[in-house]
Amino acid sequence: MTRNKMRLDVILQTLLLSHTFFFTAVSCQSDSSSSVVVAGYNMSAPAGSKMVLQCVSGRMVWTRDRVRDRQRVVHWDMYREEPDYAMERVVDMFSAGDQRIYNSYNLRRVGLNPTAFKDGNFSLVIKDVAMNDRGLYSCNLHHLYCHLYETVRVQLNVTKSRRKEQRFWDGQKAVYVVLLGSTVVLPCINRRTVWTDWSNEEEDQQVVHWDRQAPGVQHDRADRLVDLYASGEQRSYGPLFLQRKMNISNQAFSEGDFSLTISDLQPADQGKYSCHLHHHYCGLHERREFQVTVEPPLIRTTEPAKAQPSEEKDATKAESPRVITVVLPDQRHYFLLPLGYVLTSFLLLAFIILIIILITRRFRAKEFYPQTSMRSGRTCSSSDEYEMDVSELGVCSLEERRLDYKNNLLKEKVHVNTQPKVIDLDKEMQKFSK
């Protein structure tokens, strides 16, 4: 039994060493100078045009971190299968902060190494293991500035028999079977510089550079076009005319846009361009490749203006262009002004016609009803010239008739019988008047 236990310990130590070696290998690979191709593009444009090779990365956005002591954090979580399949936080710790225990039952019983962010040992120590500690534990390492997230899982089982204690690898995670009431250390080791150190020269850790390979040139002999550091330093290479036609924005690191702009594209500019992004502190090494092909320039053919057929026109003389200029008013109420003039003229004309009609009617009324002025007294038989009204003229004619009628009656009286008939002159006059 003792030999078997020793063999299991050796196997477990080998697994833990391989686990640590895996992290170290990843760190060495990411920190190497060789970059990984993440994208490739084939681009073509006509000669004389402008081309933009887009190279954008949000991980390369640089800002001065004023809370860097809270950029790195480690936390242990536990997943319980019983009774309610819940995930709970056990402990967490920042790079420059105290540990936080989330369950009062774990106080002075569960904790991390206070120097974890210096030596890279983030293992969880559990004292006096109880049956309630069984479950799946996960060690989570977060670097907010570098956008890095890593997780290590360990299965913890508790037994009452010392003979059943063991540690093995099930193909996905390490499994620990520990004795009830003992002390166990759940491993989580990562000694990468990004977790254990903070660069004081952060702005010198980020750099972007563009290279160009002419057709037939190998990658290791590519020509450097431009270097740009997060500190603001920029270096351009090659002839002056090449530096002027190829450039990167000065706000590249604040926006994360490192695109290369090529103006006045020419056939000599074709080849393979590569954008290299290096963040040495965060372990970021990427590049994007662009295969640029220059096409012939676009030729726009313009047809000459055809002259109108004419017998007298001289074909050798150029005809002056006939241009008709149409000025359209900008204001919408411009068309209301002529309408106002027309309405005003129409009203004035109607007013003049009305005045003429009134004057004409007045003259006609004077012709039909003349007025005479009386120059003498009111005697109807007077031979002098006089003026009288129309009503007075009618009265005079009536009185003359009455006098004539009386005279005739008197004459009849003389020739009648001796017994004359009495005639009432007043009544007769009334009949006559009727």
Coordinates of C-alpha atoms in Angstrom, one line a residue:
M1 CA 0.0 0.0 0.0
T2 CA 2.9 2.3 0.8
R3 CA 4.4 1.7 -2.6
N4 CA 1.2 2.4 -4.3
K5 CA 0.8 5.6 -2.5
M6 CA 4.3 6.7 -3.4
R7 CA 3.6 5.9 -7.0
L8 CA 0.4 8.0 -6.9
D9 CA 2.4 10.9 -5.4
V10 CA 5.0 10.6 -8.1
I11 CA 2.3 10.6 -10.8
L12 CA 0.6 13.6 -9.2
Q13 CA 3.8 15.5 -9.0
T14 CA 4.6 14.7 -12.6
L15 CA 1.1 16.0 -13.6
L16 CA 1.6 19.2 -11.6
L17 CA 5.0 19.8 -13.1
S18 CA 3.6 19.2 -16.6
H19 CA 0.8 21.7 -15.8
T20 CA 3.3 24.3 -14.6
F21 CA 5.5 23.6 -17.7
F22 CA 2.4 24.1 -19.9
F23 CA 1.9 27.6 -18.5
T24 CA 5.6 28.4 -18.8
A25 CA 5.6 27.2 -22.4
V26 CA 2.7 29.4 -23.3
S27 CA 4.4 32.3 -21.7
C28 CA 7.6 31.8 -23.6
Q29 CA 5.7 31.4 -26.8
S30 CA 3.7 34.6 -26.3
D31 CA 6.7 36.6 -25.3
S32 CA 8.8 35.5 -28.3
S33 CA 9.5 38.0 -31.0
S34 CA 7.8 36.0 -33.7
S35 CA 4.2 37.1 -34.3
V36 CA 1.2 35.0 -35.3
V37 CA -0.7 35.7 -38.5
V38 CA -4.3 36.4 -37.6
A39 CA -5.6 37.7 -40.9
G40 CA -4.7 37.9 -44.6
Y41 CA -6.2 40.1 -47.3
N42 CA -5.9 40.4 -51.1
M43 CA -6.5 44.0 -52.2
S44 CA -6.3 45.7 -55.6
A45 CA -6.8 49.3 -56.8
P46 CA -6.1 51.4 -59.9
A47 CA -2.9 53.4 -60.2
G48 CA -3.2 57.0 -58.9
S49 CA -5.9 56.1 -56.3
K50 CA -5.7 56.1 -52.5
M51 CA -5.6 52.8 -50.5
V52 CA -6.2 52.2 -46.8
L53 CA -4.9 49.0 -45.2
Q54 CA -7.0 48.5 -42.1
C55 CA -5.3 47.2 -39.0
V56 CA -7.5 47.6 -35.9
S57 CA -7.1 46.1 -32.4
G58 CA -8.9 46.9 -29.2
R59 CA -6.2 45.2 -27.1
M60 CA -3.6 47.7 -28.2
V61 CA -5.5 50.8 -27.0
W62 CA -3.2 52.5 -24.5
T63 CA -4.2 54.6 -21.6
R64 CA -2.2 55.4 -18.5
D65 CA -3.5 53.1 -15.8
R66 CA -4.0 54.9 -12.5
V67 CA -5.6 51.9 -10.7
R68 CA -3.1 49.3 -11.8
D69 CA -3.2 47.7 -8.3
R70 CA -6.7 46.5 -9.2
Q71 CA -6.0 45.3 -12.8
R72 CA -4.8 41.8 -11.7
V73 CA -7.2 39.7 -9.7
V74 CA -7.5 36.0 -8.7
H75 CA -10.6 34.4 -7.3
W76 CA -11.6 30.9 -6.3
D77 CA -15.1 29.6 -6.9
M78 CA -16.8 26.3 -5.9
Y79 CA -19.5 24.4 -7.7
R80 CA -21.7 22.2 -5.5
E81 CA -23.7 19.3 -7.0
E82 CA -25.8 19.0 -3.9
P83 CA -28.2 20.2 -2.9
D84 CA -29.0 22.9 -5.4
Y85 CA -26.2 22.8 -8.0
A86 CA -25.0 26.4 -7.2
M87 CA -21.8 28.3 -7.8
E88 CA -20.4 30.3 -4.9
R89 CA -17.4 32.6 -4.5
V90 CA -14.9 31.3 -1.9
V91 CA -12.1 34.0 -1.9
D92 CA -10.6 36.7 -4.1
M93 CA -7.6 39.0 -4.0
F94 CA -6.2 41.9 -6.0
S95 CA -2.6 42.4 -6.8
A96 CA -2.3 45.1 -4.1
G97 CA -5.2 44.3 -1.8
D98 CA -6.4 42.1 1.1
Q99 CA -8.2 38.8 0.7
R100 CA -11.9 38.7 0.9
I101 CA -13.6 35.6 2.4
Y102 CA -17.3 35.4 1.4
N103 CA -18.5 32.8 3.9
S104 CA -18.0 33.4 7.6
Y105 CA -17.6 29.6 8.1
N106 CA -14.3 29.8 6.1
L107 CA -12.7 32.5 8.2
R108 CA -9.2 31.5 9.4
R109 CA -9.7 28.2 7.6
V110 CA -9.5 29.1 3.9
G111 CA -7.0 31.5 2.3
L112 CA -4.3 32.3 -0.3
N113 CA -0.6 33.0 -0.1
P114 CA -0.2 36.8 0.7
T115 CA 2.8 36.9 -1.8
A116 CA 0.8 35.2 -4.6
F117 CA 1.3 38.1 -7.1
K118 CA 5.1 38.0 -6.4
D119 CA 5.9 34.3 -6.7
G120 CA 3.0 33.3 -8.9
N121 CA 1.6 30.7 -6.5
F122 CA -2.2 31.2 -6.3
S123 CA -3.0 27.8 -4.6
L124 CA -5.9 27.6 -2.2
V125 CA -5.2 26.3 1.3
I126 CA -8.1 24.6 3.2
K127 CA -7.6 23.6 6.8
D128 CA -9.7 21.0 8.7
V129 CA -11.5 19.7 5.6
A130 CA -15.2 18.9 6.2
M131 CA -17.8 17.0 4.1
N132 CA -19.3 20.3 3.1
D133 CA -16.1 21.2 1.3
R134 CA -16.7 18.7 -1.5
G135 CA -17.2 20.1 -4.9
L136 CA -15.5 21.4 -8.1
Y137 CA -13.1 24.3 -7.5
S138 CA -11.9 26.8 -10.1
C139 CA -8.9 29.2 -9.9
N140 CA -9.6 32.2 -12.1
L141 CA -6.9 34.7 -13.1
H142 CA -8.0 38.0 -14.6
H143 CA -5.9 40.8 -16.1
L144 CA -8.3 43.5 -17.0
Y145 CA -5.7 45.7 -18.8
C146 CA -4.3 42.9 -20.9
H147 CA -7.7 41.3 -21.5
L148 CA -6.3 37.9 -20.2
Y149 CA -8.5 35.3 -18.5
E150 CA -7.2 31.9 -17.4
T151 CA -8.9 29.1 -15.4
V152 CA -7.6 26.0 -13.5
R153 CA -10.1 23.4 -12.2
V154 CA -9.6 21.0 -9.3
Q155 CA -12.1 18.3 -8.0
L156 CA -12.1 17.9 -4.2
N157 CA -13.6 14.7 -2.6
V158 CA -13.6 13.9 1.1
T159 CA -13.2 10.4 2.6
K160 CA -13.2 9.0 6.1
S161 CA -10.7 6.2 5.3
R162 CA -7.0 7.0 5.1
R163 CA -6.6 4.2 2.6
K164 CA -8.8 5.9 0.1
E165 CA -6.7 9.1 -0.1
Q166 CA -5.4 9.7 -3.6
R167 CA -4.6 12.3 -6.2
F168 CA -4.9 11.7 -10.0
W169 CA -5.7 13.3 -13.3
D170 CA -9.0 12.3 -15.0
G171 CA -8.1 13.7 -18.4
Q172 CA -9.6 17.2 -17.8
K173 CA -8.8 18.2 -14.2
A174 CA -6.9 17.1 -11.1
V175 CA -8.9 15.1 -8.6
Y176 CA -8.0 15.2 -4.9
V177 CA -9.4 12.7 -2.5
V178 CA -8.4 13.8 1.1
L179 CA -9.0 12.6 4.6
L180 CA -11.7 14.2 6.7
G181 CA -10.3 16.8 9.1
S182 CA -6.9 17.1 7.3
T183 CA -5.4 20.1 5.4
V184 CA -5.3 20.3 1.6
V185 CA -3.6 22.6 -0.9
L186 CA -5.5 23.0 -4.3
P187 CA -2.8 23.9 -6.8
C188 CA -2.9 27.0 -9.1
I189 CA 0.5 28.1 -10.2
N190 CA 1.3 30.7 -13.0
R191 CA 4.6 32.5 -12.9
R192 CA 4.2 34.5 -16.1
T193 CA 5.5 38.0 -15.9
V194 CA 2.1 39.4 -16.7
W195 CA 0.8 38.1 -13.3
T196 CA 3.8 38.6 -11.1
D197 CA 5.2 41.9 -12.3
W198 CA 4.1 45.3 -13.5
S199 CA 6.2 47.1 -16.0
N200 CA 7.1 50.7 -15.0
E201 CA 7.8 51.5 -18.6
E202 CA 4.4 50.5 -19.9
E203 CA 4.4 52.9 -22.9
D204 CA 7.7 51.3 -24.2
Q205 CA 6.1 47.9 -24.1
Q206 CA 3.7 48.6 -27.0
V207 CA 4.9 49.1 -30.5
V208 CA 3.4 48.8 -34.0
H209 CA 5.4 48.6 -37.2
W210 CA 4.6 48.1 -40.9
D211 CA 6.8 46.1 -43.3
R212 CA 6.7 45.7 -47.0
Q213 CA 7.9 42.7 -49.1
A214 CA 8.5 43.4 -52.8
P215 CA 7.5 40.6 -55.2
G216 CA 10.1 37.8 -54.8
V217 CA 11.5 39.0 -51.5
Q218 CA 11.4 36.7 -48.4
H219 CA 9.8 37.7 -45.1
D220 CA 13.0 38.1 -43.2
R221 CA 14.2 40.6 -45.8
A222 CA 11.2 42.8 -45.8
D223 CA 11.6 46.6 -45.8
R224 CA 10.5 48.5 -42.7
L225 CA 8.2 51.4 -43.4
V226 CA 7.2 52.9 -40.1
D227 CA 7.5 52.3 -36.3
L228 CA 5.0 53.7 -33.8
Y229 CA 5.3 53.5 -30.0
A230 CA 2.6 54.2 -27.4
S231 CA 4.8 57.0 -26.0
G232 CA 4.1 58.9 -29.3
E233 CA 7.5 58.3 -30.9
Q234 CA 7.3 57.5 -34.6
R235 CA 10.0 56.5 -36.9
S236 CA 9.7 56.4 -40.7
Y237 CA 12.2 54.6 -43.0
G238 CA 13.1 54.9 -46.7
P239 CA 13.1 57.9 -49.1
L240 CA 11.4 61.1 -48.2
F241 CA 8.7 60.7 -50.9
L242 CA 7.9 57.3 -49.5
Q243 CA 7.5 58.6 -46.0
R244 CA 5.1 61.3 -47.2
K245 CA 2.8 58.9 -49.1
M246 CA 2.6 56.2 -46.4
N247 CA 1.6 57.2 -42.8
I248 CA -0.3 56.2 -39.7
S249 CA -2.6 58.4 -37.6
N250 CA -1.1 60.1 -34.6
Q251 CA -4.1 59.0 -32.5
A252 CA -3.5 55.4 -33.4
F253 CA -3.0 54.1 -29.8
S254 CA -5.8 56.1 -28.3
E255 CA -8.3 54.7 -30.9
G256 CA -6.7 51.3 -31.6
D257 CA -6.6 52.0 -35.3
F258 CA -3.2 51.4 -36.9
S259 CA -4.3 51.5 -40.5
L260 CA -1.7 52.5 -43.2
T261 CA -2.8 55.0 -45.8
I262 CA -1.1 54.9 -49.2
S263 CA -1.7 57.9 -51.5
D264 CA -1.0 58.1 -55.2
L265 CA -0.8 54.4 -55.6
Q266 CA 1.8 53.3 -58.3
P267 CA 2.8 50.0 -59.8
A268 CA 6.0 50.1 -57.8
D269 CA 4.0 50.0 -54.6
Q270 CA 2.6 46.6 -55.1
G271 CA 3.7 43.7 -52.9
K272 CA 2.9 42.2 -49.5
Y273 CA 2.4 44.6 -46.5
S274 CA 2.3 43.4 -42.9
C275 CA 1.0 45.1 -39.8
H276 CA 2.8 43.9 -36.6
L277 CA 1.2 44.5 -33.2
H278 CA 3.4 43.9 -30.2
H279 CA 2.5 44.3 -26.5
H280 CA 5.4 42.8 -24.7
Y281 CA 4.0 43.2 -21.2
C282 CA 0.7 41.5 -22.1
G283 CA 2.3 38.9 -24.4
L284 CA 0.5 40.1 -27.5
H285 CA 2.3 39.4 -30.8
E286 CA 0.1 39.5 -33.9
R287 CA 0.4 40.5 -37.5
R288 CA -2.0 41.0 -40.4
E289 CA -0.9 40.6 -44.1
F290 CA -2.1 42.5 -47.1
Q291 CA -1.3 41.4 -50.7
V292 CA -1.6 44.7 -52.8
T293 CA -2.0 44.6 -56.6
V294 CA -2.0 47.8 -58.7
E295 CA -4.2 47.9 -61.7
P296 CA -4.0 50.2 -64.8
P297 CA -5.5 53.6 -64.2
L298 CA -9.1 54.2 -65.2
I299 CA -9.4 56.0 -68.6
R300 CA -12.5 58.1 -69.0
T301 CA -13.3 58.7 -72.7
T302 CA -15.2 61.9 -73.5
E303 CA -17.0 62.2 -76.9
P304 CA -16.7 65.6 -78.7
A305 CA -19.8 67.6 -79.2
K306 CA -21.5 66.9 -82.5
A307 CA -22.4 70.0 -84.6
Q308 CA -25.9 70.4 -86.1
P309 CA -26.0 69.6 -89.8
S310 CA -25.9 72.8 -91.8
E311 CA -24.8 73.6 -95.4
E312 CA -23.3 77.0 -94.6
K313 CA -21.5 76.0 -91.4
D314 CA -17.7 75.7 -91.6
A315 CA -16.5 72.5 -90.1
T316 CA -13.1 73.9 -89.3
K317 CA -14.5 76.5 -86.9
A318 CA -15.4 75.5 -83.4
E319 CA -19.0 76.2 -82.5
S320 CA -19.5 78.3 -79.4
P321 CA -21.6 76.5 -76.9
R322 CA -25.2 77.5 -76.6
V323 CA -26.0 78.0 -73.0
I324 CA -29.5 78.8 -71.7
T325 CA -29.4 80.2 -68.2
V326 CA -32.4 79.6 -66.1
V327 CA -32.5 81.4 -62.8
L328 CA -34.9 79.8 -60.3
P329 CA -35.8 81.7 -57.2
D330 CA -34.8 80.2 -54.0
Q331 CA -37.7 81.6 -52.0
R332 CA -41.1 79.8 -52.2
H333 CA -43.2 83.1 -51.9
Y334 CA -41.6 84.5 -55.0
F335 CA -44.6 83.5 -57.2
L336 CA -47.0 85.3 -54.9
L337 CA -45.7 88.7 -55.9
P338 CA -47.0 88.7 -59.5
L339 CA -50.3 87.4 -58.3
G340 CA -50.6 90.4 -55.9
Y341 CA -49.9 92.8 -58.7
V342 CA -52.6 91.3 -60.9
L343 CA -55.2 91.4 -58.1
T344 CA -54.4 95.1 -57.3
S345 CA -54.7 96.1 -61.0
F346 CA -58.0 94.3 -61.3
L347 CA -59.5 96.1 -58.2
L348 CA -58.3 99.5 -59.4
L349 CA -60.0 98.9 -62.8
A350 CA -63.3 97.8 -61.2
F351 CA -63.2 100.9 -59.0
I352 CA -62.8 103.2 -62.1
I353 CA -65.7 101.4 -63.9
L354 CA -67.9 101.8 -60.9
I355 CA -67.3 105.6 -60.8
I356 CA -68.0 105.9 -64.5
I357 CA -71.4 104.1 -64.1
L358 CA -72.4 106.3 -61.2
I359 CA -71.6 109.5 -63.1
T360 CA -73.6 108.3 -66.2
R361 CA -76.7 107.5 -64.1
R362 CA -76.6 110.9 -62.5
F363 CA -76.6 112.7 -65.9
R364 CA -79.6 110.6 -67.2
A365 CA -81.6 111.5 -64.1
K366 CA -81.2 115.2 -64.7
E367 CA -82.5 114.8 -68.3
F368 CA -85.7 113.0 -67.3
Y369 CA -86.6 115.3 -64.4
P370 CA -85.8 119.0 -65.3
Q371 CA -86.3 121.7 -62.7
T372 CA -87.7 125.2 -63.6
S373 CA -87.2 128.2 -61.4
M374 CA -90.1 130.6 -61.0
R375 CA -89.3 134.1 -62.0
S376 CA -92.7 135.7 -61.2
G377 CA -95.7 135.3 -58.9
R378 CA -97.9 132.3 -58.8
T379 CA -100.4 133.4 -61.6
C380 CA -100.9 130.7 -64.1
S381 CA -102.1 133.0 -66.9
S382 CA -99.3 135.4 -66.8
S383 CA -97.5 136.1 -70.1
D384 CA -94.1 136.7 -68.4
E385 CA -91.5 134.0 -68.3
Y386 CA -91.6 132.1 -65.2
E387 CA -90.3 128.8 -63.8
M388 CA -92.5 126.5 -61.9
D389 CA -92.3 123.0 -60.6
V390 CA -94.0 120.0 -62.3
S391 CA -96.5 119.7 -59.5
E392 CA -97.5 123.4 -59.7
L393 CA -98.0 123.0 -63.5
G394 CA -100.4 120.2 -62.9
V395 CA -102.5 122.3 -60.4
C396 CA -102.8 125.2 -62.8
S397 CA -104.1 123.1 -65.7
L398 CA -106.7 121.6 -63.4
E399 CA -108.0 125.0 -62.3
E400 CA -108.2 126.1 -65.9
R401 CA -110.4 123.1 -66.7
R402 CA -112.6 123.9 -63.8
L403 CA -113.2 127.5 -64.9
D404 CA -114.0 126.4 -68.5
Y405 CA -116.5 123.9 -67.1
K406 CA -118.2 126.6 -65.0
N407 CA -118.5 129.0 -68.0
N408 CA -120.1 126.3 -70.1
L409 CA -122.7 125.6 -67.4
L410 CA -123.6 129.3 -67.2
K411 CA -124.2 129.4 -71.0
E412 CA -126.4 126.4 -70.7
K413 CA -128.5 128.2 -68.1
V414 CA -129.4 131.0 -70.4
H415 CA -130.8 128.6 -73.2
V416 CA -132.7 126.3 -70.9
N417 CA -136.3 126.5 -70.1
T418 CA -137.8 129.1 -67.9
Q419 CA -137.7 126.6 -65.2
P420 CA -134.1 125.9 -65.0
K421 CA -132.8 122.9 -63.3
V422 CA -130.8 123.7 -60.3
I423 CA -127.3 122.3 -60.6
D424 CA -125.0 122.0 -57.7
L425 CA -121.7 123.4 -59.1
D426 CA -119.6 121.9 -56.3
K427 CA -120.8 118.4 -56.9
E428 CA -120.3 118.7 -60.6
M429 CA -116.9 119.9 -60.1
Q430 CA -116.1 116.9 -57.9
K431 CA -117.4 114.5 -60.6
F432 CA -115.4 116.3 -63.2
S433 CA -112.3 116.0 -61.1
K434 CA -112.9 112.3 -60.6

